[in-house]
Tab-separated table of C-alpha atoms and ligand atoms in Angstrom:
chain	number	residue	atom	x	y	z
A	24	MET	CA	17.757	-27.677	-30.878
A	25	ILE	CA	18.417	-24.713	-28.468
A	26	LYS	CA	15.595	-22.172	-29.067
A	27	ARG	CA	17.042	-18.607	-28.759
A	28	GLU	CA	14.972	-16.189	-26.706
A	29	LYS	CA	13.935	-13.123	-28.505
A	30	HIS	CA	15.406	-9.845	-27.014
A	31	LYS	CA	12.854	-8.427	-24.435
A	32	ASN	CA	12.444	-4.736	-23.787
A	33	LYS	CA	11.252	-4.009	-20.214
A	34	ILE	CA	9.499	-0.777	-19.249
A	35	SER	CA	8.033	-0.259	-15.635
A	36	ALA	CA	6.085	2.536	-14.328
A	37	PRO	CA	5.164	3.243	-10.409
A	38	GLY	CA	1.825	3.590	-8.788
A	39	LYS	CA	1.084	6.526	-6.693
A	40	ILE	CA	-0.547	8.117	-3.747
A	41	ILE	CA	-2.225	11.327	-3.365
A	42	LEU	CA	-1.138	13.169	-0.433
A	43	SER	CA	-3.752	15.861	-0.778
A	44	GLY	CA	-5.929	17.238	-3.292
A	45	GLU	CA	-7.765	14.395	-4.821
A	46	HIS	CA	-11.237	15.224	-6.555
A	47	ALA	CA	-10.371	19.038	-6.360
A	48	VAL	CA	-7.817	18.587	-8.571
A	49	VAL	CA	-10.381	17.635	-11.322
A	50	TYR	CA	-11.613	21.311	-11.050
A	51	GLY	CA	-8.250	23.265	-11.299
A	52	TYR	CA	-7.436	22.988	-7.577
A	53	PRO	CA	-3.742	21.863	-6.897
A	54	ALA	CA	-2.863	18.272	-5.659
A	55	LEU	CA	0.318	16.929	-3.973
A	56	ALA	CA	1.366	13.381	-5.351
A	57	SER	CA	3.975	10.820	-4.941
A	58	ALA	CA	5.336	7.921	-6.712
A	59	ILE	CA	5.370	4.741	-4.714
A	60	ASN	CA	7.598	1.519	-4.496
A	61	ARG	CA	4.789	-0.647	-6.278
A	62	ARG	CA	5.367	-0.903	-10.156
A	63	LEU	CA	3.751	-2.206	-13.412
A	64	ARG	CA	6.021	-3.908	-15.793
A	65	VAL	CA	5.689	-4.626	-19.435
A	66	ASP	CA	8.049	-7.102	-21.088
A	67	PHE	CA	7.913	-7.103	-25.074
A	68	SER	CA	9.880	-7.954	-28.041
A	69	SER	CA	6.966	-6.977	-30.598
A	70	ALA	CA	3.353	-5.629	-30.776
A	71	LYS	CA	2.459	-9.283	-30.686
A	72	ASP	CA	4.622	-10.387	-27.696
A	73	ILE	CA	3.743	-8.137	-24.761
A	74	THR	CA	3.591	-9.404	-21.067
A	75	ILE	CA	2.264	-7.318	-18.195
A	76	SER	CA	2.884	-7.898	-14.693
A	77	SER	CA	2.209	-5.627	-11.746
A	78	ASN	CA	2.247	-5.334	-7.910
A	79	ILE	CA	0.066	-2.316	-7.936
A	80	PRO	CA	-3.323	-3.412	-6.676
A	81	MET	CA	-6.251	-2.702	-9.159
A	82	GLY	CA	-8.833	-0.091	-8.493
A	83	GLY	CA	-7.760	0.707	-5.082
A	84	GLY	CA	-6.498	4.330	-5.450
A	85	MET	CA	-2.825	3.571	-6.303
A	86	GLY	CA	-2.846	4.519	-9.812
A	87	SER	CA	-2.653	1.144	-11.424
A	88	SER	CA	-4.702	2.288	-14.526
A	89	ALA	CA	-2.193	5.243	-14.866
A	90	ALA	CA	0.750	3.084	-14.559
A	91	TYR	CA	-0.877	0.786	-17.131
A	92	ALA	CA	-1.415	3.725	-19.527
A	93	VAL	CA	2.038	5.272	-19.110
A	94	CYS	CA	3.875	1.704	-19.902
A	95	PHE	CA	1.626	1.363	-22.567
A	96	SER	CA	2.359	4.648	-23.932
A	97	ALA	CA	6.106	4.100	-23.644
A	98	THR	CA	5.928	0.691	-25.053
A	99	GLN	CA	4.227	2.005	-28.244
A	100	LEU	CA	6.844	4.801	-28.451
A	101	LEU	CA	9.663	2.327	-28.400
A	102	LEU	CA	7.799	0.030	-30.849
A	103	GLN	CA	7.409	2.912	-33.201
A	104	GLY	CA	11.112	3.622	-33.022
A	105	LYS	CA	10.665	6.969	-31.582
A	106	LYS	CA	12.995	8.363	-29.183
A	107	TRP	CA	12.562	8.134	-25.484
A	108	ASP	CA	10.456	11.200	-24.587
A	109	LEU	CA	8.591	11.635	-21.187
A	110	ASP	CA	6.501	14.425	-22.189
A	111	GLU	CA	5.214	12.468	-25.087
A	112	VAL	CA	4.538	9.473	-22.957
A	113	ASN	CA	2.895	11.536	-20.559
A	114	LYS	CA	0.444	13.258	-23.407
A	115	ARG	CA	-0.396	9.737	-24.762
A	116	ALA	CA	-1.131	8.266	-21.285
A	117	TYR	CA	-3.346	11.101	-20.491
A	118	GLU	CA	-5.531	10.372	-23.722
A	119	ILE	CA	-5.855	6.711	-22.613
A	120	GLU	CA	-6.828	7.918	-19.179
A	121	LYS	CA	-9.527	10.206	-20.618
A	122	LYS	CA	-11.008	7.122	-22.415
A	123	HIS	CA	-11.060	5.126	-19.027
A	124	HIS	CA	-12.150	7.812	-16.511
A	125	GLY	CA	-14.105	10.412	-18.611
A	126	ASN	CA	-12.688	13.698	-17.026
A	127	PRO	CA	-9.399	12.764	-15.236
A	128	SER	CA	-7.331	15.568	-13.912
A	129	GLY	CA	-4.265	14.069	-15.379
A	130	VAL	CA	-2.209	13.811	-12.043
A	131	ASP	CA	-2.178	9.948	-11.941
A	132	ASN	CA	-0.432	9.786	-15.258
A	133	THR	CA	1.838	12.791	-14.565
A	134	ILE	CA	2.954	11.320	-11.444
A	135	SER	CA	3.716	7.921	-12.769
A	136	THR	CA	5.569	9.362	-15.892
A	137	TYR	CA	7.893	11.806	-13.916
A	138	GLY	CA	7.801	10.099	-10.611
A	139	GLY	CA	9.173	11.627	-7.180
A	140	PHE	CA	6.919	14.270	-5.604
A	141	LEU	CA	4.717	16.385	-7.567
A	142	TRP	CA	2.656	19.476	-7.186
A	143	TYR	CA	0.244	19.372	-9.875
A	144	ARG	CA	-2.491	21.946	-11.150
A	145	LYS	CA	-4.728	21.490	-14.264
A	146	GLU	CA	-5.314	25.041	-15.432
A	147	ALA	CA	-7.308	24.042	-18.607
A	148	GLU	CA	-7.482	20.992	-20.720
A	149	ASN	CA	-4.424	22.193	-22.818
A	150	LEU	CA	-2.444	23.639	-19.671
A	151	LYS	CA	-1.355	21.457	-16.887
A	152	LEU	CA	1.251	22.900	-14.747
A	153	PHE	CA	3.536	20.876	-12.462
A	154	SER	CA	6.703	20.925	-10.687
A	155	ARG	CA	8.990	17.954	-9.157
A	156	LEU	CA	9.823	18.835	-5.686
A	157	THR	CA	12.296	17.532	-3.170
A	158	PRO	CA	11.111	17.286	0.396
A	159	LYS	CA	13.363	19.439	2.861
A	160	ILE	CA	12.453	17.316	5.814
A	161	PRO	CA	12.947	13.529	6.459
A	162	LEU	CA	9.586	11.906	6.148
A	163	PRO	CA	8.315	9.435	8.764
A	164	ARG	CA	7.210	5.845	7.847
A	165	LEU	CA	3.982	5.643	6.270
A	166	TYR	CA	1.949	2.700	5.821
A	167	ILE	CA	-0.942	1.585	3.561
A	168	ILE	CA	-3.913	-0.376	4.786
A	169	ASP	CA	-6.305	-1.658	2.133
A	170	SER	CA	-9.954	-0.899	3.117
A	171	GLY	CA	-10.886	-2.993	0.315
A	172	LYS	CA	-11.697	-2.645	-3.604
A	173	PRO	CA	-14.460	0.155	-3.945
A	174	SER	CA	-17.649	-0.980	-5.822
A	175	GLU	CA	-17.630	2.271	-7.952
A	176	PRO	CA	-14.789	2.728	-10.544
A	177	THR	CA	-12.936	6.201	-10.461
A	178	SER	CA	-15.207	7.412	-13.393
A	179	GLU	CA	-18.406	6.774	-11.271
A	180	MET	CA	-16.678	8.790	-8.137
A	181	ILE	CA	-15.596	11.704	-10.492
A	182	THR	CA	-19.330	11.715	-11.716
A	183	PHE	CA	-20.608	11.419	-8.103
A	184	VAL	CA	-18.653	14.466	-6.983
A	185	LYS	CA	-19.704	16.491	-10.393
A	186	ASP	CA	-23.185	15.906	-9.527
A	187	ARG	CA	-22.909	17.280	-6.071
A	188	LEU	CA	-21.119	20.220	-7.433
A	189	THR	CA	-24.188	21.005	-9.711
A	190	LYS	CA	-26.675	20.529	-6.953
A	191	ARG	CA	-24.742	22.262	-4.137
A	192	LYS	CA	-22.469	24.335	-6.004
A	193	ASP	CA	-21.324	26.855	-2.927
A	194	TYR	CA	-21.012	24.279	-0.375
A	195	ILE	CA	-18.794	21.910	-2.561
A	196	LYS	CA	-16.688	24.857	-3.828
A	197	SER	CA	-16.031	25.784	-0.066
A	198	ILE	CA	-14.835	22.204	0.481
A	199	PHE	CA	-12.565	22.388	-2.628
A	200	LYS	CA	-10.930	25.652	-1.206
A	201	ASP	CA	-10.357	23.993	2.163
A	202	ILE	CA	-8.908	21.165	0.368
A	203	GLU	CA	-6.430	23.614	-1.432
A	204	ARG	CA	-5.587	25.160	1.981
A	205	THR	CA	-4.452	21.843	3.158
A	206	THR	CA	-2.630	20.882	0.178
A	207	ARG	CA	-0.808	24.268	0.410
A	208	SER	CA	-0.030	23.561	4.020
A	209	PHE	CA	1.155	19.991	3.031
A	210	LEU	CA	3.594	21.631	0.527
A	211	ASN	CA	4.827	24.088	3.004
A	212	TYR	CA	5.427	21.113	5.425
A	213	LEU	CA	7.259	19.082	2.746
A	214	LEU	CA	9.385	22.231	1.906
A	215	ASP	CA	9.828	22.790	5.735
A	216	GLU	CA	8.498	26.467	5.394
A	217	GLU	CA	5.617	25.983	7.841
A	218	SER	CA	5.646	24.324	11.123
A	219	THR	CA	2.583	22.176	10.518
A	220	ARG	CA	2.221	18.620	11.765
A	221	LEU	CA	1.761	15.574	9.392
A	222	GLU	CA	-0.966	14.370	11.822
A	223	GLU	CA	-2.996	17.435	11.290
A	224	LEU	CA	-2.600	17.455	7.448
A	225	ILE	CA	-3.692	14.044	7.212
A	226	ASP	CA	-6.776	14.282	9.634
A	227	GLU	CA	-8.004	17.441	7.974
A	228	ASN	CA	-7.761	16.145	4.444
A	229	GLU	CA	-9.665	12.982	5.608
A	230	GLN	CA	-12.514	15.311	7.157
A	231	LEU	CA	-12.843	17.234	4.048
A	232	LEU	CA	-12.933	13.923	1.886
A	233	GLU	CA	-15.874	12.697	4.252
A	234	ALA	CA	-17.399	15.914	3.690
A	235	LEU	CA	-17.079	15.570	-0.054
A	236	GLY	CA	-18.912	12.102	0.446
A	237	VAL	CA	-16.399	9.955	-1.117
A	238	VAL	CA	-15.551	7.811	2.010
A	239	SER	CA	-17.809	4.826	2.923
A	240	GLU	CA	-19.347	4.143	6.249
A	241	SER	CA	-17.106	1.017	6.929
A	242	THR	CA	-13.939	3.024	5.738
A	243	LYS	CA	-14.893	5.793	8.211
A	244	ASP	CA	-15.208	3.282	10.924
A	245	LEU	CA	-11.855	1.858	10.199
A	246	ILE	CA	-10.378	5.323	10.157
A	247	LEU	CA	-11.991	5.943	13.513
A	248	LYS	CA	-10.265	2.997	15.022
A	249	ILE	CA	-6.982	4.082	13.671
A	250	LYS	CA	-7.444	7.625	15.467
A	251	ARG	CA	-8.659	6.019	18.581
A	252	LEU	CA	-5.427	4.179	18.663
A	253	GLY	CA	-3.589	7.568	18.357
A	254	GLY	CA	-2.798	7.206	14.381
A	255	HIS	CA	-3.915	9.314	11.682
A	256	ALA	CA	-5.512	8.143	8.229
A	257	LYS	CA	-6.892	9.195	5.036
A	258	ILE	CA	-8.290	7.676	1.842
A	259	SER	CA	-6.191	8.465	-1.170
A	260	GLY	CA	-7.331	8.611	-4.680
A	261	ALA	CA	-11.206	8.508	-5.776
A	262	GLY	CA	-12.561	6.595	-2.750
A	263	GLY	CA	-15.711	4.761	-2.775
A	264	ARG	CA	-18.998	5.081	-1.002
A	265	LYS	CA	-20.974	2.001	-0.918
A	266	THR	CA	-18.755	-0.556	0.222
A	267	ALA	CA	-15.005	-0.122	0.524
A	268	SER	CA	-12.889	3.076	-0.256
A	269	GLY	CA	-9.531	1.589	-1.613
A	270	ILE	CA	-6.375	2.291	0.201
A	271	ILE	CA	-5.785	4.253	3.341
A	272	LEU	CA	-2.553	6.336	4.074
A	273	VAL	CA	-1.791	5.738	7.757
A	274	TYR	CA	0.694	7.576	10.140
A	275	HIS	CA	1.303	6.676	13.691
A	276	THR	CA	4.218	7.796	15.786
A	277	ASN	CA	4.234	4.083	17.307
A	278	ASP	CA	4.438	1.557	14.160
A	279	LYS	CA	3.570	-1.187	16.480
A	280	LYS	CA	0.077	0.033	17.317
A	281	ILE	CA	-0.841	0.107	13.543
A	282	MET	CA	0.703	-3.291	13.113
A	283	GLN	CA	-1.455	-4.787	16.187
A	284	LEU	CA	-4.586	-3.176	14.631
A	285	ALA	CA	-3.834	-4.773	11.167
A	286	ASP	CA	-3.486	-8.058	13.093
A	287	LYS	CA	-6.718	-7.763	15.099
A	288	HIS	CA	-8.785	-6.848	12.380
A	289	LYS	CA	-6.831	-9.130	9.722
A	290	LEU	CA	-6.230	-6.116	7.516
A	291	ASN	CA	-3.907	-5.822	4.627
A	292	LEU	CA	-1.068	-3.407	5.801
A	293	SER	CA	2.162	-2.592	4.183
A	294	SER	CA	4.757	0.079	4.584
A	295	VAL	CA	5.233	2.305	1.489
A	296	SER	CA	8.021	4.367	0.438
A	297	LEU	CA	7.611	7.646	-1.330
A	298	GLY	CA	9.296	9.763	-3.953
A	299	GLU	CA	10.116	6.825	-6.224
A	300	GLU	CA	11.470	6.944	-9.941
A	301	GLY	CA	8.817	7.399	-12.588
A	302	VAL	CA	8.331	5.321	-15.837
A	303	ARG	CA	11.890	3.725	-17.006
A	304	ILE	CA	13.422	1.361	-19.365
A	305	GLU	CA	14.555	-1.455	-16.977
A	306	ARG	CA	18.236	-2.618	-17.597
A	307	THR	CA	17.913	-5.991	-19.700
A	308	GLY	CA	20.328	-8.713	-19.042
B	10	PMV	O1	-8.383	6.452	-7.354
B	10	PMV	P1	-7.411	6.958	-8.390
B	10	PMV	O2	-6.127	6.471	-8.446
B	10	PMV	O3	-8.100	6.453	-9.665
B	10	PMV	O4	-7.337	8.574	-8.182
B	10	PMV	C1	-8.182	9.392	-8.746
B	10	PMV	C2	-7.805	10.714	-8.239
B	10	PMV	C3	-9.039	11.815	-8.604
B	10	PMV	O5	-8.567	13.132	-8.143
B	10	PMV	C4	-10.221	11.338	-7.809
B	10	PMV	C5	-9.365	11.802	-10.094
B	10	PMV	C6	-8.483	12.463	-11.011
B	10	PMV	O6	-8.334	12.346	-12.322
B	10	PMV	O7	-7.512	13.304	-10.519
């Protein structure tokens, strides 16, 4: 007897990188994020028949938990017979993120929901402002190098920064303000309204994240190696202090140099495309 396959719905949501503004965004400063070409997929026919697959590495700063929260919320919405509504998906995903991370900014779930490039700002718990934007310049090819999975989950890194803010308020606030300046320059760079160089933006952002204390010694060493070869790199996401710090966003005018470095040190390197589509219902065959 031929068994008929139940009709499966498929939903997918992208991972993300933060170009500038991680951590500061938790305290109401702006962040610039982009959806990337890594996705988490959910196939389901009922609440009891759900399969998840993903090519977003877990716990590395690429927004895997947010992509999961977004897909889960979208799946629930469809299982409840509700209409497809991105705002509702995003709202539900944020609640899931709160359970995981304690005090997230909401940038991860928002970029995974709406996709593209996003300017994001959490003004208050109940007022999160964001705007999709289209870069006015062709972006050069960017790479991701995996510095390894951090020993600390995102929630721990958020708490670490919170503790530092309590102990050294003026200093940490001044770092946040500098991060905001870099994030705004990044925005102007994307909109072609300021003649800043991508190299400088990446370097500045990394320096500030190091000053914040969210980059481990081994990751700093790796970034120094990239810089010595003429490249530019920054962590993206919550980072990590004790061992590794998750993914590093890398730019070099000569791609070959980065490939050679990755080869030499046996690093996991991949190119990444930005501005990808947000959560979507996949066409079913
Ligand atoms: O490392 P991730 O993907 O969890 O990114 C977290 C980004 C933070 O700014 C550190 C936290 C947040 O909620 O915005």
